[in-house]
Amino acid sequence: MKTSADIKTQYQSYVIPTYATPSLVLVKGKGTRVWDNDGKVYMDFVGGIACQNVGHCHPKVTEAIQHQAAKLVHVSNLYMNEHHGVLAEKLVSLSGLGGKCFFCNSGAEANEALIKLARLWGSDEGKYEIISMKNSFHGRTLAALAATGQTKYQDGFEPIPDGFLYAELNDLASVKKVLSGRTAAILVEAVQGEGGIIKATPEFMTGLRTLCDEKNVLLYCDEVQCGMGRTGHWFGFQGTGVNPDAFSLAKSLGSGYPIGAIVTNAKLADVFQPGKHASTFGATPLACAAALATIGVIEDEKLVARATEAGAAFVEGLQEYVEAYEHVKEVRAQGLMIGMVLDQPAKAFCQTLTEMGLLAIPTAENVVRFLPPLNIKDSDINEALDIIDDALADMHGVERAADEE
Ligand SMILES: Cc1ncc(COP(=O)(O)O)c(C=O)c1O
């Protein structure tokens, strides 16, 4: 077996450093836990950043992938495969939008598809602009980057594609200020993940819907991080009572097997015609099998409801730390999409948690983000809360009695 040091040296020599060199080499996962190359076990509350809603290597997903890998991995979309339409029908039905799906490989690509769809839809009327929210995140391809309302991701990549404008989340007046006859779509996350776990309010979403209907503009949701049950709804927008015209999905859709999608309403279902958009690997039999198995597990184990229940239990525990520890300012949550806001950068605290056996990642600088699997057990929530308590006690220099530890 290679040592972790050997693996790190090879990584640093040959992998383009788009990520700061990771501290761990992870080699195995099961449910809520992952193991590193040295055999140490961690509770994983990162889950590939919201990709593991049913936990690592769920037996039903693993079986579906193994079975399909031995049968048919990929054929061109010039041919049909047995799962493509089944998955599309399932997503349309879960969404309640009544339209159709297009499949790709990632969140950024799904948002690209939404953007292209809006431009094509609006092309006859000269509508091409997209309004997205400040503090949002929509991916790293050039158009998704342009839609991302945070300049730190755009710096150095100028010229940024034209036709993107930004408004403040939960401020309808700021949307109206940039809306014009050129606006094709408004893009919003029901819960901003990279923005620091910030919810779009139902009032804002209702206001956007009305505005879009009045001005003949499309309303889009990015469900890449908050979708697939994590917020206590199949899709985050369902918690706001407002339906978009279309939305993007990826991350947990295939339990870590790459697959992205857009789901539309009937109005947008046939805007893309043959030759207008495509993806070689979109909806391969293998990706569809992974996604169908994932959806099956979420349904069978009633994980949408479990996200609400488990989220409430976890938040109740975290809330006590807001009272007990001065550096903990606030808990933000929707289902199992949870942020603990510190009065300082969260990176060092996340490092301490990692050393103590709990993986969590910072977002928006000072927010500790927790994205555990939706089928997490109560005992695992309690174990994680104990680790967080210990790490906070360390941070605050609190002496613990031996029997408390
Ligand atoms: C809300 C949101 N949209 C889009 C993306 C981009 O997804 P991907 O990395 O699969 O391209 C992300 C990734 O973090 C995301 O959180």
XYZ file of C-alpha atoms and ligand atoms in Angstrom:
421
model
C 0.000 0.000 0.000
C 1.264 3.480 -0.858
C 1.822 5.735 2.142
C -0.266 8.902 2.441
C 2.967 10.899 2.017
C 3.679 9.127 -1.319
C 0.143 9.803 -2.520
C 0.465 13.472 -1.560
C 3.817 13.873 -3.341
C 2.432 12.351 -6.528
C -0.713 14.506 -6.280
C 1.296 17.689 -5.861
C 3.582 16.780 -8.766
C 0.889 15.978 -11.294
C -2.493 17.432 -10.320
C -3.181 21.035 -11.372
C -3.799 22.783 -8.052
C -7.340 24.087 -8.583
C -7.923 22.998 -4.969
C -5.547 23.773 -2.093
C -3.736 20.472 -1.442
C -6.243 18.391 0.536
C -5.119 17.128 3.928
C -6.767 13.695 3.713
C -6.549 10.753 1.346
C -9.976 9.108 1.545
C -10.173 5.506 0.417
C -13.495 4.078 1.618
C -17.010 5.215 2.509
C -20.052 3.604 4.111
C -23.184 5.517 5.051
C -22.227 8.506 7.188
C -18.560 7.548 7.478
C -15.366 7.643 5.416
C -11.951 6.130 6.049
C -8.563 7.624 5.234
C -5.525 5.837 3.887
C -4.173 5.383 7.393
C -7.353 3.669 8.615
C -8.745 6.627 10.566
C -12.545 6.921 10.397
C -14.441 10.220 10.061
C -18.097 11.206 10.161
C -18.660 12.815 6.774
C -20.843 15.923 6.984
C -19.466 17.190 3.675
C -20.713 14.299 1.544
C -18.897 15.491 -1.569
C -20.593 18.877 -0.928
C -24.178 17.633 -0.968
C -23.621 14.686 -3.321
C -24.254 11.891 -0.833
C -27.862 12.422 0.241
C -28.315 8.655 0.700
C -24.880 8.167 2.304
C -21.741 6.617 0.871
C -22.044 3.414 -1.139
C -25.694 2.757 -0.354
C -26.134 -0.965 -1.172
C -29.031 -0.320 -3.569
C -27.119 2.359 -5.504
C -23.969 0.237 -5.556
C -25.930 -2.740 -6.834
C -27.612 -0.676 -9.559
C -24.259 0.736 -10.718
C -22.574 -2.697 -10.667
C -25.446 -4.317 -12.527
C -25.617 -1.597 -15.177
C -21.810 -1.411 -15.555
C -21.831 -5.071 -16.525
C -24.725 -4.597 -18.964
C -24.321 -1.313 -20.876
C -22.273 1.709 -19.768
C -22.754 4.170 -22.604
C -24.394 4.585 -25.959
C -24.778 7.763 -27.930
C -27.950 9.769 -27.472
C -28.449 9.046 -31.173
C -30.002 5.889 -29.687
C -32.410 5.501 -26.804
C -31.526 3.626 -23.659
C -34.004 1.897 -21.377
C -33.600 4.296 -18.413
C -33.480 7.745 -20.039
C -37.232 8.299 -20.381
C -37.974 6.616 -17.046
C -35.690 9.022 -15.190
C -37.058 12.026 -17.076
C -40.654 11.054 -16.284
C -39.767 10.520 -12.626
C -38.120 13.939 -12.235
C -40.936 15.727 -14.047
C -43.442 13.980 -11.799
C -41.531 14.782 -8.576
C -41.183 18.417 -9.640
C -44.831 18.941 -10.535
C -43.724 21.166 -13.432
C -45.346 19.100 -16.174
C -42.614 19.489 -18.785
C -39.523 17.564 -19.890
C -35.856 16.960 -18.933
C -32.453 17.356 -20.535
C -29.477 15.521 -19.022
C -25.807 16.442 -18.804
C -22.943 15.732 -16.388
C -22.611 18.485 -13.804
C -24.227 21.457 -12.122
C -22.405 24.027 -14.245
C -23.491 22.265 -17.414
C -27.080 22.117 -16.201
C -27.012 25.875 -15.611
C -25.420 26.383 -19.031
C -28.360 24.492 -20.486
C -30.801 26.750 -18.606
C -29.004 29.840 -19.883
C -28.953 28.630 -23.486
C -32.616 27.646 -23.188
C -33.524 31.167 -21.995
C -31.607 32.779 -24.866
C -33.205 30.514 -27.438
C -36.665 31.057 -25.948
C -36.180 34.827 -25.953
C -34.306 35.155 -29.236
C -37.260 36.257 -31.375
C -38.040 39.113 -28.981
C -34.450 40.181 -28.329
C -34.537 38.826 -24.784
C -31.192 37.394 -23.702
C -30.230 38.841 -20.331
C -30.145 36.715 -17.193
C -30.629 38.269 -13.769
C -29.050 36.279 -10.957
C -28.517 37.055 -7.291
C -25.489 38.575 -5.614
C -23.763 36.026 -3.387
C -24.982 33.184 -5.604
C -22.995 30.295 -7.040
C -23.844 28.602 -10.330
C -20.625 26.884 -11.466
C -17.296 27.392 -13.207
C -17.976 27.293 -16.942
C -17.866 30.781 -18.440
C -21.620 31.365 -18.611
C -22.270 29.773 -15.204
C -19.430 31.901 -13.835
C -21.007 34.990 -15.375
C -24.277 34.104 -13.636
C -22.437 33.640 -10.324
C -22.916 36.854 -8.379
C -19.532 36.856 -6.643
C -16.657 38.653 -8.356
C -14.020 36.566 -6.536
C -14.859 33.659 -8.868
C -14.711 35.864 -11.978
C -11.476 37.752 -11.313
C -8.857 37.048 -13.972
C -11.269 35.458 -16.430
C -12.343 38.669 -18.152
C -13.970 39.378 -20.485
C -16.872 37.734 -18.705
C -19.673 36.836 -21.170
C -22.165 39.627 -21.681
C -25.793 39.694 -20.678
C -25.658 38.946 -16.942
C -27.011 41.301 -14.298
C -27.218 40.923 -10.537
C -29.798 41.730 -7.892
C -30.021 41.302 -4.116
C -31.620 38.111 -2.835
C -34.904 38.820 -1.032
C -35.092 42.370 -2.417
C -37.656 42.551 -5.200
C -36.982 46.254 -5.799
C -33.368 45.461 -6.672
C -34.582 42.902 -9.239
C -36.979 45.434 -10.764
C -34.110 47.918 -11.058
C -32.159 45.681 -13.476
C -35.126 44.074 -15.249
C -35.804 45.334 -18.777
C -37.257 44.315 -22.118
C -34.006 42.396 -22.674
C -34.489 40.132 -19.648
C -35.006 36.495 -20.599
C -34.752 34.832 -17.159
C -34.226 35.317 -13.453
C -32.093 32.642 -11.775
C -32.224 32.020 -8.031
C -31.193 29.366 -5.483
C -33.992 28.480 -3.047
C -31.190 28.171 -0.483
C -27.795 29.655 -1.299
C -25.156 27.097 -0.368
C -21.866 28.748 -1.319
C -23.435 32.034 -0.243
C -23.613 30.875 3.388
C -26.923 28.948 3.749
C -29.221 31.874 2.970
C -32.861 31.153 2.121
C -34.934 32.894 -0.528
C -38.081 33.921 1.346
C -41.497 32.724 0.134
C -42.493 36.410 -0.248
C -39.518 37.068 -2.507
C -40.200 33.962 -4.584
C -43.880 34.881 -4.918
C -42.871 38.388 -5.937
C -40.462 37.001 -8.541
C -43.140 34.684 -9.927
C -45.620 37.541 -10.295
C -42.994 39.797 -11.847
C -41.920 37.104 -14.308
C -45.537 36.424 -15.302
C -46.248 40.131 -15.790
C -43.101 40.814 -17.827
C -42.964 37.525 -19.768
C -39.664 36.510 -18.179
C -38.637 32.970 -17.177
C -38.126 32.070 -13.531
C -35.312 29.558 -12.961
C -34.106 27.799 -9.807
C -30.663 26.299 -9.283
C -31.294 23.142 -7.238
C -27.806 21.722 -7.698
C -26.902 21.918 -4.009
C -30.295 22.226 -2.304
C -32.190 19.664 -4.399
C -32.951 15.941 -4.010
C -34.620 16.105 -0.606
C -31.977 17.956 1.366
C -34.193 20.883 2.359
C -37.083 18.670 3.504
C -38.698 18.979 0.074
C -37.735 17.131 -3.073
C -36.658 20.486 -4.454
C -35.950 23.625 -2.462
C -38.422 25.772 -4.406
C -41.247 23.506 -3.207
C -40.666 24.903 0.275
C -41.392 28.404 -0.999
C -44.723 27.499 -2.626
C -43.544 28.852 -5.980
C -42.852 26.858 -9.128
C -40.128 28.034 -11.496
C -40.375 27.527 -15.246
C -37.322 25.281 -15.082
C -34.578 24.250 -12.688
C -31.141 22.638 -12.672
C -30.019 19.552 -10.755
C -26.761 17.615 -10.300
C -24.708 16.621 -7.218
C -26.912 14.135 -5.306
C -28.927 13.092 -8.339
C -26.529 10.198 -9.002
C -25.168 9.756 -5.457
C -21.764 10.912 -6.688
C -21.957 9.287 -10.112
C -21.816 12.361 -12.402
C -25.177 13.396 -13.800
C -26.801 16.804 -14.207
C -30.262 17.685 -15.433
C -32.674 20.439 -16.215
C -36.379 19.962 -15.617
C -38.831 22.305 -17.378
C -42.511 23.129 -17.416
C -44.686 22.496 -20.481
C -43.982 25.956 -21.953
C -40.245 25.218 -22.237
C -40.465 21.496 -22.975
C -39.894 21.734 -26.727
C -37.839 24.923 -27.109
C -34.637 22.914 -27.664
C -35.011 21.105 -30.961
C -32.558 18.594 -32.524
C -29.141 20.142 -33.024
C -29.643 23.023 -30.597
C -28.059 21.415 -27.541
C -26.458 18.074 -26.660
C -24.112 16.162 -24.389
C -22.171 12.993 -25.260
C -22.404 11.630 -21.735
C -25.816 13.096 -20.826
C -28.118 10.342 -19.540
C -25.852 7.347 -20.097
C -27.516 4.103 -19.001
C -25.055 3.972 -16.076
C -25.752 7.539 -14.893
C -29.507 7.011 -15.206
C -29.316 3.733 -13.278
C -27.442 5.500 -10.464
C -30.013 8.311 -10.413
C -33.040 5.991 -10.480
C -31.591 3.926 -7.635
C -30.891 7.107 -5.644
C -34.456 8.334 -6.107
C -35.727 4.874 -5.142
C -33.776 4.987 -1.870
C -34.996 8.513 -1.061
C -38.573 7.323 -1.613
C -38.298 3.927 0.137
C -36.537 5.317 3.209
C -38.772 8.430 3.294
C -35.690 10.622 3.356
C -37.402 13.868 2.385
C -39.322 13.800 5.670
C -36.226 12.515 7.481
C -34.271 15.603 6.329
C -36.751 17.823 8.155
C -36.771 15.655 11.276
C -33.012 15.098 11.475
C -32.341 18.729 10.584
C -34.551 19.908 13.457
C -32.736 17.634 15.936
C -29.310 18.766 14.749
C -30.274 22.445 14.765
C -31.722 22.159 18.283
C -28.328 20.915 19.470
C -26.391 23.596 17.572
C -28.695 26.306 18.891
C -27.487 25.524 22.412
C -23.987 26.431 21.293
C -25.184 29.886 20.209
C -26.190 30.409 23.842
C -23.128 28.719 25.327
C -20.264 30.003 23.174
C -19.610 33.648 22.372
C -17.916 32.983 19.023
C -21.031 31.167 17.688
C -23.402 33.788 16.350
C -26.242 32.041 14.580
C -27.493 28.777 13.111
C -28.973 28.876 9.599
C -30.817 25.844 8.351
C -33.312 24.377 5.952
C -33.695 20.638 6.512
C -30.206 19.156 6.498
C -28.579 22.118 4.782
C -27.077 23.702 7.857
C -24.670 26.535 8.636
C -23.217 27.511 12.000
C -22.110 31.128 11.779
C -18.938 32.106 13.634
C -17.609 35.591 14.332
C -14.383 34.619 12.547
C -13.222 32.610 9.499
C -14.510 29.041 9.744
C -11.517 27.347 8.111
C -9.462 26.743 11.264
C -12.502 25.451 13.145
C -13.288 23.009 10.320
C -9.680 21.814 10.507
C -10.113 21.179 14.257
C -13.329 19.249 13.568
C -11.496 17.157 10.978
C -8.762 16.311 13.483
C -11.502 15.299 15.932
C -13.118 13.025 13.326
C -15.902 15.130 11.817
C -15.684 16.472 8.253
C -17.389 19.835 7.655
C -16.483 22.662 5.295
C -16.522 26.433 5.482
C -18.740 28.532 3.261
C -19.011 32.307 2.883
C -15.845 32.706 4.974
C -17.294 32.434 8.493
C -19.970 29.736 8.180
C -19.318 26.108 9.152
C -21.411 24.071 6.725
C -22.894 20.671 7.604
C -24.393 18.489 4.835
C -24.853 15.027 6.371
C -26.685 12.222 4.581
C -30.470 12.398 4.906
C -30.607 8.880 6.376
C -28.380 9.858 9.287
C -29.174 8.116 12.587
C -30.052 10.074 15.731
C -27.006 8.531 17.452
C -24.747 9.961 14.718
C -26.284 13.408 15.122
C -25.547 13.223 18.836
C -21.994 12.022 18.216
C -21.396 14.918 15.813
C -22.884 17.410 18.291
C -20.483 16.113 20.975
C -17.501 16.593 18.637
C -18.645 20.127 17.764
C -19.108 20.877 21.474
C -15.565 19.660 22.207
C -14.132 21.716 19.343
C -16.020 24.819 20.517
C -14.836 24.266 24.086
C -11.259 24.134 22.740
C -11.807 27.291 20.723
C -13.132 29.138 23.772
C -10.450 27.759 26.099
C -13.103 26.091 28.249
C -11.765 23.519 30.701
C -13.891 20.340 30.591
C -14.308 18.056 33.605
C -12.918 14.604 32.755
C -16.345 12.925 33.136
C -17.869 15.356 30.645
C -15.527 14.280 27.885
C -25.848 25.931 -6.368
C -24.779 25.356 -7.247
N -24.898 25.449 -8.576
C -23.973 24.948 -9.408
C -22.843 24.333 -8.928
C -21.827 23.793 -9.872
O -21.915 22.388 -9.909
P -20.734 21.537 -10.548
O -19.547 21.674 -9.661
O -21.287 20.128 -10.589
O -20.486 22.066 -11.903
C -22.666 24.204 -7.541
C -21.459 23.582 -6.998
O -21.110 23.714 -5.862
C -23.658 24.727 -6.677
O -23.533 24.650 -5.359
